[in-house]
Amino acid sequence: MTFEDAKTRDAADSLAHCRERFRLPPGKIYLDGNSLGAMPASVPDRMAEVIDCEWGDDLIESWNKHDWMGAPERVAGRLAPLVGAEPDELLITDSTSINLFKLLGAALAARPKRSVILSEEGNFPSDLYVAQGMESFVRGSRLQTVPTDAIAASISDETAVVMLTHIDYRGGGRHDMKAINAAAHRAGALTLWDLSHSAGALAIDLDGDGCDLAVGCGYKYLNGGPGAPAFLFVARHLGGELSNPLPGWMGHAAPFAFDPEYRPCEGIGRFRTGTPSILGITALEAGLATFDGVFLTCLEAKSRSLSELFIGETERRCGGQVRLASPREPEARGSHVVFAHPHGYAVMRALIEAGVVGDFREPDLMRFGFAPLYNSHQDVWRAAEAIGRIIASGEWDQPRFHERRRVI
Ligand SMILES: *Cc1c(COP(=O)(O)O)cnc(C)c1O
């Protein structure tokens, strides 16, 4: 494909106008929106307004006057169409790891005769740590991890909950949510999905696929800003059945009655614990607004178009010097692509210095994320060209590119 071909694809792209919704630094090709989404252009003004007018002028009255109190549910309403859920099945709160803890605890309590949390060996470590914490917290519970291809066969009448990340954070492999939900339900187990690497890039259908529980990250493809609040999902049919293992006053039926007995409110609000982070939710709301008018099918089609172009162009330029470490079939992947190179860390550092920003995962993986709202085919073509150039010239092999930094 020539650069002109990439331009032609961009000219025909129905999401091309969304790029203007972001502030993208000039001269940079940003392929790390799967780790930290780009900043929506509306964020500085919106944050300034909330800081000056709401926090600054109206102070505590803002909880009512500006509906700070309703923010976790209101902003969940914006997320609902992006994940195929009803607004009252979603809540914006806490971090992904904490939401995972809450929903794992709720799932174990809802299946008291079963003890196993089933997950896969390569799951995101934080998710496994949370499950390990749960093992010591809920007596008798046990985390069982199996290879990816053994998951379905490992669901048994001991399984309380199947906890998986939809898109693998490393290789980008994708689980068939519908099939795993069906297998879990046949065995009487619940499912808990982590959508951190899916929401905002793919056509997720939580209700249509029969998911029970889910969590996900606000700062990746949802563009909510560093450490943005995360979300949790509880299918409506489970709503009344599950309880929050980390209850707090914000989930009480009458928080300002200061009742010494906990009494959960009706609905998803019971999964609140403490006071919502208003500045964080404000930025996330702006992040979710970048999806206004976007159809999920277009989002996923663009993601595929970008990743296919990237794989083709990178392999054409690098030959056998890099190895595709993601599934080759687009329907088996998420929205990021990983190439292995024996000196992947140094190559990535050289690429970042050249203005192409991806990231690195041990042991040798260079990871490139494609955010369908703001990445273009021209970006992707140029990124592949830079990879080809840096590998062919050997310019990555300089001492400063080999030095490890704190966040990689
Ligand atoms: C990014 C990510 C998280 C992040 O969790 P935090 O609590 O926000 O640090 C969790 N799980 C997966 C699979 C992720 O990709």
Short mmCIF file of C-alpha atoms and ligand atoms in Angstrom, two decimals:
data_model
loop_
_atom_site.label_atom_id
_atom_site.label_comp_id
_atom_site.label_asym_id
_atom_site.label_seq_id
_atom_site.Cartn_x
_atom_site.Cartn_y
_atom_site.Cartn_z
CA MET A 1 0.00 0.00 0.00
CA THR A 2 1.30 3.48 -0.81
CA PHE A 3 0.92 6.56 1.35
CA GLU A 4 -1.58 7.84 -1.24
CA ASP A 5 -3.69 4.71 -0.68
CA ALA A 6 -3.68 5.41 3.06
CA LYS A 7 -4.84 8.95 2.35
CA THR A 8 -7.66 7.62 0.17
CA ARG A 9 -8.80 5.38 3.02
CA ASP A 10 -8.84 8.33 5.40
CA ALA A 11 -10.87 10.36 2.92
CA ALA A 12 -13.51 7.62 2.94
CA ASP A 13 -13.44 7.13 6.74
CA SER A 14 -16.81 7.91 8.34
CA LEU A 15 -15.08 8.55 11.71
CA ALA A 16 -12.42 10.93 10.36
CA HIS A 17 -14.21 13.97 11.79
CA CYS A 18 -13.82 12.58 15.34
CA ARG A 19 -10.07 13.31 15.32
CA GLU A 20 -10.85 16.99 15.92
CA ARG A 21 -12.42 16.06 19.22
CA PHE A 22 -8.92 15.49 20.64
CA ARG A 23 -5.87 17.53 21.34
CA LEU A 24 -3.12 15.54 19.64
CA PRO A 25 0.43 16.85 19.98
CA PRO A 26 1.80 17.88 16.60
CA GLY A 27 4.51 15.67 15.19
CA LYS A 28 3.53 12.67 17.30
CA ILE A 29 1.84 9.48 16.14
CA TYR A 30 0.09 8.25 19.23
CA LEU A 31 -0.47 4.48 19.25
CA ASP A 32 -0.86 4.04 23.00
CA GLY A 33 -4.53 4.92 23.49
CA ASN A 34 -4.97 1.42 24.91
CA SER A 35 -2.87 2.50 27.90
CA LEU A 36 -3.81 6.18 28.24
CA GLY A 37 -6.33 7.65 25.84
CA ALA A 38 -5.58 11.00 24.18
CA MET A 39 -6.99 14.12 25.83
CA PRO A 40 -10.37 15.30 24.56
CA ALA A 41 -10.09 18.89 23.32
CA SER A 42 -13.01 19.90 25.56
CA VAL A 43 -11.30 18.82 28.79
CA PRO A 44 -9.35 21.98 29.77
CA ASP A 45 -12.40 24.26 29.51
CA ARG A 46 -14.76 21.82 31.12
CA MET A 47 -12.38 21.17 34.03
CA ALA A 48 -11.83 24.91 34.46
CA GLU A 49 -15.59 25.43 34.61
CA VAL A 50 -16.10 22.75 37.24
CA ILE A 51 -13.16 24.03 39.26
CA ASP A 52 -14.04 27.74 39.05
CA CYS A 53 -17.83 27.83 38.98
CA GLU A 54 -18.85 24.63 40.73
CA TRP A 55 -16.15 23.87 43.28
CA GLY A 56 -14.90 27.46 43.52
CA ASP A 57 -18.15 29.43 43.68
CA ASP A 58 -20.91 27.05 44.59
CA LEU A 59 -18.87 24.85 46.90
CA ILE A 60 -20.93 22.27 48.77
CA GLU A 61 -24.18 23.36 47.14
CA SER A 62 -22.86 21.78 43.95
CA TRP A 63 -23.80 18.30 45.19
CA ASN A 64 -27.40 19.31 44.46
CA LYS A 65 -27.09 22.32 42.17
CA HIS A 66 -24.76 20.66 39.65
CA ASP A 67 -25.91 17.11 40.34
CA TRP A 68 -22.53 15.96 41.59
CA MET A 69 -24.43 13.36 43.58
CA GLY A 70 -25.94 11.82 40.45
CA ALA A 71 -22.69 11.82 38.43
CA PRO A 72 -21.87 8.08 38.77
CA GLU A 73 -25.25 7.11 37.27
CA ARG A 74 -25.51 10.04 34.83
CA VAL A 75 -22.13 9.34 33.28
CA ALA A 76 -22.93 5.61 33.22
CA GLY A 77 -25.80 6.55 30.92
CA ARG A 78 -23.27 7.84 28.40
CA LEU A 79 -21.28 4.63 28.60
CA ALA A 80 -24.29 2.31 28.19
CA PRO A 81 -24.52 2.41 24.36
CA LEU A 82 -20.78 1.77 24.07
CA VAL A 83 -20.96 -1.55 25.88
CA GLY A 84 -24.43 -2.78 24.92
CA ALA A 85 -25.97 -2.32 28.37
CA GLU A 86 -28.90 -0.48 29.89
CA PRO A 87 -27.96 2.63 31.90
CA ASP A 88 -29.28 1.13 35.13
CA GLU A 89 -26.90 -1.84 34.77
CA LEU A 90 -23.81 0.39 34.93
CA LEU A 91 -22.06 2.51 37.54
CA ILE A 92 -19.00 4.75 37.25
CA THR A 93 -16.98 4.27 40.40
CA ASP A 94 -13.59 3.44 41.95
CA SER A 95 -10.83 1.74 39.95
CA THR A 96 -11.01 -1.39 37.81
CA SER A 97 -9.16 -3.43 40.43
CA ILE A 98 -11.51 -2.35 43.24
CA ASN A 99 -14.59 -2.98 41.11
CA LEU A 100 -13.25 -6.43 40.34
CA PHE A 101 -12.92 -7.08 44.09
CA LYS A 102 -16.49 -5.94 44.69
CA LEU A 103 -18.00 -8.04 41.93
CA LEU A 104 -15.90 -11.13 42.69
CA GLY A 105 -17.01 -10.93 46.31
CA ALA A 106 -20.62 -10.45 45.24
CA ALA A 107 -20.40 -13.42 42.84
CA LEU A 108 -18.91 -15.76 45.47
CA ALA A 109 -21.63 -14.78 47.94
CA ALA A 110 -24.29 -15.41 45.30
CA ARG A 111 -22.99 -18.97 44.69
CA PRO A 112 -22.37 -20.11 48.30
CA LYS A 113 -22.12 -23.81 47.49
CA ARG A 114 -19.34 -23.24 44.95
CA SER A 115 -15.77 -22.23 45.75
CA VAL A 116 -13.81 -21.73 42.54
CA ILE A 117 -12.91 -18.53 40.72
CA LEU A 118 -11.86 -19.79 37.28
CA SER A 119 -9.47 -17.64 35.27
CA GLU A 120 -6.68 -18.01 32.75
CA GLU A 121 -2.96 -18.18 33.43
CA GLY A 122 -2.13 -15.18 31.27
CA ASN A 123 -4.80 -12.88 32.68
CA PHE A 124 -3.78 -9.34 33.63
CA PRO A 125 -1.75 -9.75 36.83
CA SER A 126 -3.75 -7.18 38.81
CA ASP A 127 -6.90 -9.19 38.14
CA LEU A 128 -5.18 -12.32 39.43
CA TYR A 129 -3.88 -10.44 42.49
CA VAL A 130 -7.41 -9.32 43.33
CA ALA A 131 -8.61 -12.92 43.05
CA GLN A 132 -5.71 -14.06 45.26
CA GLY A 133 -6.74 -11.44 47.81
CA MET A 134 -10.26 -12.82 47.63
CA GLU A 135 -8.95 -16.33 48.38
CA SER A 136 -7.65 -15.17 51.75
CA PHE A 137 -10.71 -13.01 52.39
CA VAL A 138 -13.47 -15.52 51.62
CA ARG A 139 -12.69 -18.73 53.46
CA GLY A 140 -12.80 -21.79 51.21
CA SER A 141 -12.64 -19.87 47.95
CA ARG A 142 -9.93 -20.82 45.48
CA LEU A 143 -8.49 -19.29 42.33
CA GLN A 144 -7.96 -21.81 39.54
CA THR A 145 -6.00 -20.65 36.50
CA VAL A 146 -5.84 -22.71 33.32
CA PRO A 147 -4.43 -22.19 29.80
CA THR A 148 -6.69 -20.26 27.44
CA ASP A 149 -7.77 -23.30 25.45
CA ALA A 150 -8.79 -25.19 28.60
CA ILE A 151 -11.23 -22.61 29.99
CA ALA A 152 -14.52 -23.98 28.64
CA ALA A 153 -13.67 -27.55 29.62
CA SER A 154 -12.65 -26.46 33.14
CA ILE A 155 -16.03 -24.95 34.08
CA SER A 156 -17.59 -27.35 36.56
CA ASP A 157 -20.21 -27.52 39.28
CA GLU A 158 -17.56 -26.16 41.64
CA THR A 159 -17.11 -22.99 39.59
CA ALA A 160 -18.74 -19.96 41.18
CA VAL A 161 -17.51 -17.42 38.66
CA VAL A 162 -15.49 -17.38 35.44
CA MET A 163 -13.32 -14.24 35.53
CA LEU A 164 -11.68 -13.28 32.24
CA THR A 165 -10.29 -10.28 30.42
CA HIS A 166 -12.06 -9.98 27.07
CA ILE A 167 -8.97 -8.82 25.18
CA ASP A 168 -5.59 -10.09 26.32
CA TYR A 169 -3.47 -7.11 27.41
CA ARG A 170 -0.36 -8.58 25.86
CA GLY A 171 -1.07 -10.42 22.61
CA GLY A 172 -4.48 -8.87 21.98
CA GLY A 173 -6.27 -12.24 21.65
CA ARG A 174 -10.04 -12.11 22.04
CA HIS A 175 -12.42 -14.38 23.94
CA ASP A 176 -15.80 -15.34 22.56
CA MET A 177 -17.91 -13.80 25.33
CA LYS A 178 -21.15 -15.31 24.13
CA ALA A 179 -19.82 -18.88 23.99
CA ILE A 180 -18.12 -18.67 27.40
CA ASN A 181 -21.22 -17.12 28.98
CA ALA A 182 -23.33 -19.96 27.60
CA ALA A 183 -20.90 -22.62 28.87
CA ALA A 184 -20.76 -20.99 32.32
CA HIS A 185 -24.54 -20.73 32.54
CA ARG A 186 -25.01 -24.37 31.54
CA ALA A 187 -22.84 -25.27 34.54
CA GLY A 188 -24.64 -22.83 36.86
CA ALA A 189 -21.68 -20.41 37.14
CA LEU A 190 -21.56 -16.64 36.73
CA THR A 191 -19.23 -14.72 34.42
CA LEU A 192 -17.20 -11.60 35.22
CA TRP A 193 -15.55 -9.84 32.27
CA ASP A 194 -12.82 -7.23 32.34
CA LEU A 195 -13.38 -4.91 29.38
CA SER A 196 -10.36 -2.67 30.00
CA HIS A 197 -8.90 -3.32 26.53
CA SER A 198 -12.23 -3.47 24.70
CA ALA A 199 -14.60 -0.68 25.76
CA GLY A 200 -14.37 2.24 23.35
CA ALA A 201 -12.72 0.29 20.54
CA LEU A 202 -14.93 -2.72 19.82
CA ALA A 203 -18.61 -3.53 19.37
CA ILE A 204 -19.28 -4.86 22.88
CA ASP A 205 -22.74 -6.25 23.57
CA LEU A 206 -22.92 -7.12 27.26
CA ASP A 207 -26.66 -7.79 27.31
CA GLY A 208 -26.84 -9.42 23.88
CA ASP A 209 -24.01 -11.81 24.75
CA GLY A 210 -25.55 -12.74 28.09
CA CYS A 211 -22.81 -11.37 30.38
CA ASP A 212 -23.52 -11.38 34.11
CA LEU A 213 -20.91 -9.00 35.50
CA ALA A 214 -18.23 -6.76 34.05
CA VAL A 215 -15.70 -4.10 34.95
CA GLY A 216 -13.54 -1.83 32.81
CA CYS A 217 -11.14 1.00 32.72
CA GLY A 218 -11.97 4.68 32.11
CA TYR A 219 -8.56 5.94 31.02
CA LYS A 220 -7.79 3.69 28.04
CA TYR A 221 -9.99 3.80 24.92
CA LEU A 222 -12.64 5.75 26.85
CA ASN A 223 -10.30 8.76 27.08
CA GLY A 224 -11.16 9.63 30.69
CA GLY A 225 -7.69 10.82 31.75
CA PRO A 226 -4.96 9.36 33.98
CA GLY A 227 -6.48 7.31 36.79
CA ALA A 228 -10.03 8.04 35.60
CA PRO A 229 -12.82 6.33 37.53
CA ALA A 230 -13.67 2.88 36.21
CA PHE A 231 -17.03 1.22 35.60
CA LEU A 232 -18.89 -1.84 36.74
CA PHE A 233 -21.80 -3.71 35.18
CA VAL A 234 -24.37 -5.95 36.86
CA ALA A 235 -26.93 -7.57 34.56
CA ARG A 236 -30.44 -6.50 35.46
CA HIS A 237 -31.60 -10.04 36.17
CA LEU A 238 -29.01 -10.25 39.00
CA GLY A 239 -29.61 -6.79 40.36
CA GLY A 240 -31.63 -7.68 43.43
CA GLU A 241 -29.66 -10.84 44.14
CA LEU A 242 -26.15 -9.43 44.58
CA SER A 243 -24.78 -7.41 47.45
CA ASN A 244 -21.74 -5.17 47.67
CA PRO A 245 -18.99 -6.72 49.83
CA LEU A 246 -17.52 -3.24 50.36
CA PRO A 247 -20.60 -1.31 51.42
CA GLY A 248 -20.39 2.37 52.27
CA TRP A 249 -22.64 5.29 52.97
CA MET A 250 -22.93 6.34 49.33
CA GLY A 251 -24.67 3.06 48.53
CA HIS A 252 -27.05 3.33 51.50
CA ALA A 253 -30.75 3.80 50.84
CA ALA A 254 -30.62 7.03 52.89
CA PRO A 255 -27.01 8.20 53.28
CA PHE A 256 -27.98 11.35 55.15
CA ALA A 257 -30.11 9.52 57.68
CA PHE A 258 -26.77 8.39 59.20
CA ASP A 259 -28.40 5.14 60.19
CA PRO A 260 -25.92 2.86 62.00
CA GLU A 261 -27.35 -0.15 60.11
CA TYR A 262 -26.44 -0.57 56.47
CA ARG A 263 -29.44 -0.79 54.17
CA PRO A 264 -28.56 -0.86 50.46
CA CYS A 265 -30.40 1.40 48.06
CA GLU A 266 -32.38 -0.11 45.21
CA GLY A 267 -30.51 -0.87 42.02
CA ILE A 268 -26.93 -0.50 40.86
CA GLY A 269 -26.23 2.40 43.28
CA ARG A 270 -25.63 -0.16 46.03
CA PHE A 271 -22.24 -0.81 44.43
CA ARG A 272 -21.12 2.67 45.41
CA THR A 273 -18.88 2.79 48.46
CA GLY A 274 -17.56 6.27 49.22
CA THR A 275 -17.84 9.75 47.75
CA PRO A 276 -17.46 9.96 43.97
CA SER A 277 -14.39 11.70 42.57
CA ILE A 278 -16.04 14.65 40.84
CA LEU A 279 -12.98 15.99 39.01
CA GLY A 280 -12.23 12.51 37.72
CA ILE A 281 -15.80 11.90 36.60
CA THR A 282 -15.90 15.30 34.89
CA ALA A 283 -12.94 14.40 32.67
CA LEU A 284 -14.38 10.95 31.97
CA GLU A 285 -17.69 12.49 30.93
CA ALA A 286 -15.78 14.58 28.38
CA GLY A 287 -13.99 11.42 27.26
CA LEU A 288 -17.27 9.60 26.70
CA ALA A 289 -18.66 12.58 24.79
CA THR A 290 -15.99 11.97 22.13
CA PHE A 291 -18.12 8.97 21.07
CA ASP A 292 -21.23 11.06 20.37
CA GLY A 293 -22.98 9.91 17.19
CA VAL A 294 -20.56 6.99 16.65
CA PHE A 295 -21.91 3.54 15.78
CA LEU A 296 -20.11 0.65 17.41
CA THR A 297 -19.96 -1.30 14.18
CA CYS A 298 -18.08 1.61 12.52
CA LEU A 299 -15.74 1.81 15.49
CA GLU A 300 -14.80 -1.85 15.24
CA ALA A 301 -14.55 -1.77 11.45
CA LYS A 302 -12.11 1.14 11.65
CA SER A 303 -10.09 -0.61 14.34
CA ARG A 304 -9.73 -3.60 12.03
CA SER A 305 -8.87 -1.51 9.02
CA LEU A 306 -6.07 0.21 10.98
CA SER A 307 -4.65 -2.96 12.48
CA GLU A 308 -4.75 -4.86 9.18
CA LEU A 309 -2.89 -2.05 7.45
CA PHE A 310 -0.35 -1.94 10.27
CA ILE A 311 0.37 -5.67 10.18
CA GLY A 312 0.69 -5.71 6.39
CA GLU A 313 2.95 -2.68 6.17
CA THR A 314 5.15 -3.64 9.13
CA GLU A 315 5.72 -7.16 7.86
CA ARG A 316 6.43 -5.91 4.34
CA ARG A 317 9.14 -3.59 5.65
CA CYS A 318 10.67 -5.74 8.38
CA GLY A 319 10.48 -9.19 6.83
CA GLY A 320 11.54 -11.85 9.32
CA GLN A 321 13.07 -9.36 11.76
CA VAL A 322 9.83 -9.02 13.72
CA ARG A 323 7.30 -11.70 14.59
CA LEU A 324 3.59 -11.04 14.82
CA ALA A 325 2.64 -12.07 18.38
CA SER A 326 -1.10 -11.31 17.97
CA PRO A 327 -3.67 -13.49 16.23
CA ARG A 328 -3.52 -12.96 12.47
CA GLU A 329 -7.29 -13.25 11.94
CA PRO A 330 -8.87 -9.87 12.76
CA GLU A 331 -11.93 -11.42 14.42
CA ALA A 332 -9.64 -13.14 16.93
CA ARG A 333 -8.00 -9.87 18.06
CA GLY A 334 -8.83 -6.68 19.91
CA SER A 335 -7.68 -3.22 18.87
CA HIS A 336 -3.97 -3.57 19.57
CA VAL A 337 -1.26 -5.46 17.77
CA VAL A 338 1.95 -6.85 19.18
CA PHE A 339 5.20 -7.56 17.38
CA ALA A 340 8.06 -9.39 19.04
CA HIS A 341 11.68 -8.33 18.45
CA PRO A 342 14.67 -9.61 20.49
CA HIS A 343 15.48 -5.99 21.41
CA GLY A 344 11.88 -4.82 21.53
CA TYR A 345 12.49 -2.47 24.46
CA ALA A 346 15.27 -0.52 22.73
CA VAL A 347 13.42 -0.46 19.41
CA MET A 348 10.35 0.96 21.16
CA ARG A 349 12.42 3.63 22.92
CA ALA A 350 13.95 4.64 19.57
CA LEU A 351 10.49 4.74 18.00
CA ILE A 352 9.15 6.97 20.78
CA GLU A 353 12.06 9.34 20.27
CA ALA A 354 11.18 9.39 16.57
CA GLY A 355 7.60 10.42 17.49
CA VAL A 356 5.83 7.06 17.22
CA VAL A 357 4.45 6.25 20.68
CA GLY A 358 3.63 2.64 21.53
CA ASP A 359 4.71 0.66 24.57
CA PHE A 360 6.62 -2.44 25.59
CA ARG A 361 5.64 -5.55 27.52
CA GLU A 362 8.06 -8.20 28.75
CA PRO A 363 9.82 -10.14 27.49
CA ASP A 364 10.16 -8.78 23.96
CA LEU A 365 6.79 -7.36 22.90
CA MET A 366 6.24 -4.04 21.16
CA ARG A 367 2.60 -3.08 21.58
CA PHE A 368 0.69 -0.71 19.33
CA GLY A 369 -2.89 0.34 20.08
CA PHE A 370 -5.30 1.71 17.49
CA ALA A 371 -7.89 4.17 18.76
CA PRO A 372 -10.52 4.33 16.02
CA LEU A 373 -11.65 7.85 16.93
CA TYR A 374 -8.33 9.60 16.46
CA ASN A 375 -5.84 7.35 14.68
CA SER A 376 -5.75 7.58 10.91
CA HIS A 377 -4.53 5.26 8.18
CA GLN A 378 -1.83 7.82 7.45
CA ASP A 379 -0.64 7.59 11.08
CA VAL A 380 -0.45 3.85 10.83
CA TRP A 381 1.36 3.89 7.49
CA ARG A 382 3.95 6.35 8.85
CA ALA A 383 4.40 4.29 12.01
CA ALA A 384 5.13 1.15 9.99
CA GLU A 385 7.60 3.11 7.88
CA ALA A 386 9.40 4.33 11.03
CA ILE A 387 9.62 0.79 12.43
CA GLY A 388 11.09 -0.45 9.15
CA ARG A 389 13.63 2.38 9.09
CA ILE A 390 14.71 2.02 12.73
CA ILE A 391 15.18 -1.72 12.47
CA ALA A 392 16.98 -1.62 9.11
CA SER A 393 19.38 1.13 10.21
CA GLY A 394 20.10 -0.36 13.63
CA GLU A 395 19.66 3.09 15.15
CA TRP A 396 17.87 1.54 18.14
CA ASP A 397 21.16 0.08 19.34
CA GLN A 398 22.37 3.03 21.38
CA PRO A 399 22.97 2.94 25.17
CA ARG A 400 20.23 5.44 26.00
CA PHE A 401 17.56 3.25 24.38
CA HIS A 402 18.54 0.28 26.55
CA GLU A 403 18.10 2.05 29.91
CA ARG A 404 14.92 0.93 31.68
CA ARG A 405 12.53 3.54 33.03
CA ARG A 406 10.02 3.29 35.87
CA VAL A 407 6.91 3.13 33.69
CA ILE A 408 7.41 1.21 30.47
C1 LIG B 1 -5.64 -1.39 32.63
C2 LIG B 1 -6.20 -2.61 33.24
C3 LIG B 1 -6.60 -2.61 34.57
C4 LIG B 1 -6.36 -1.37 35.40
O1 LIG B 1 -6.71 -1.47 36.69
P1 LIG B 1 -6.57 -0.20 37.64
O2 LIG B 1 -7.30 -0.61 38.84
O3 LIG B 1 -7.14 0.98 36.93
O4 LIG B 1 -5.12 0.05 37.87
C5 LIG B 1 -7.17 -3.75 35.10
N1 LIG B 1 -7.35 -4.85 34.33
C6 LIG B 1 -6.96 -4.88 33.03
C7 LIG B 1 -7.18 -6.09 32.21
C8 LIG B 1 -6.36 -3.76 32.46
O5 LIG B 1 -5.97 -3.80 31.19
#
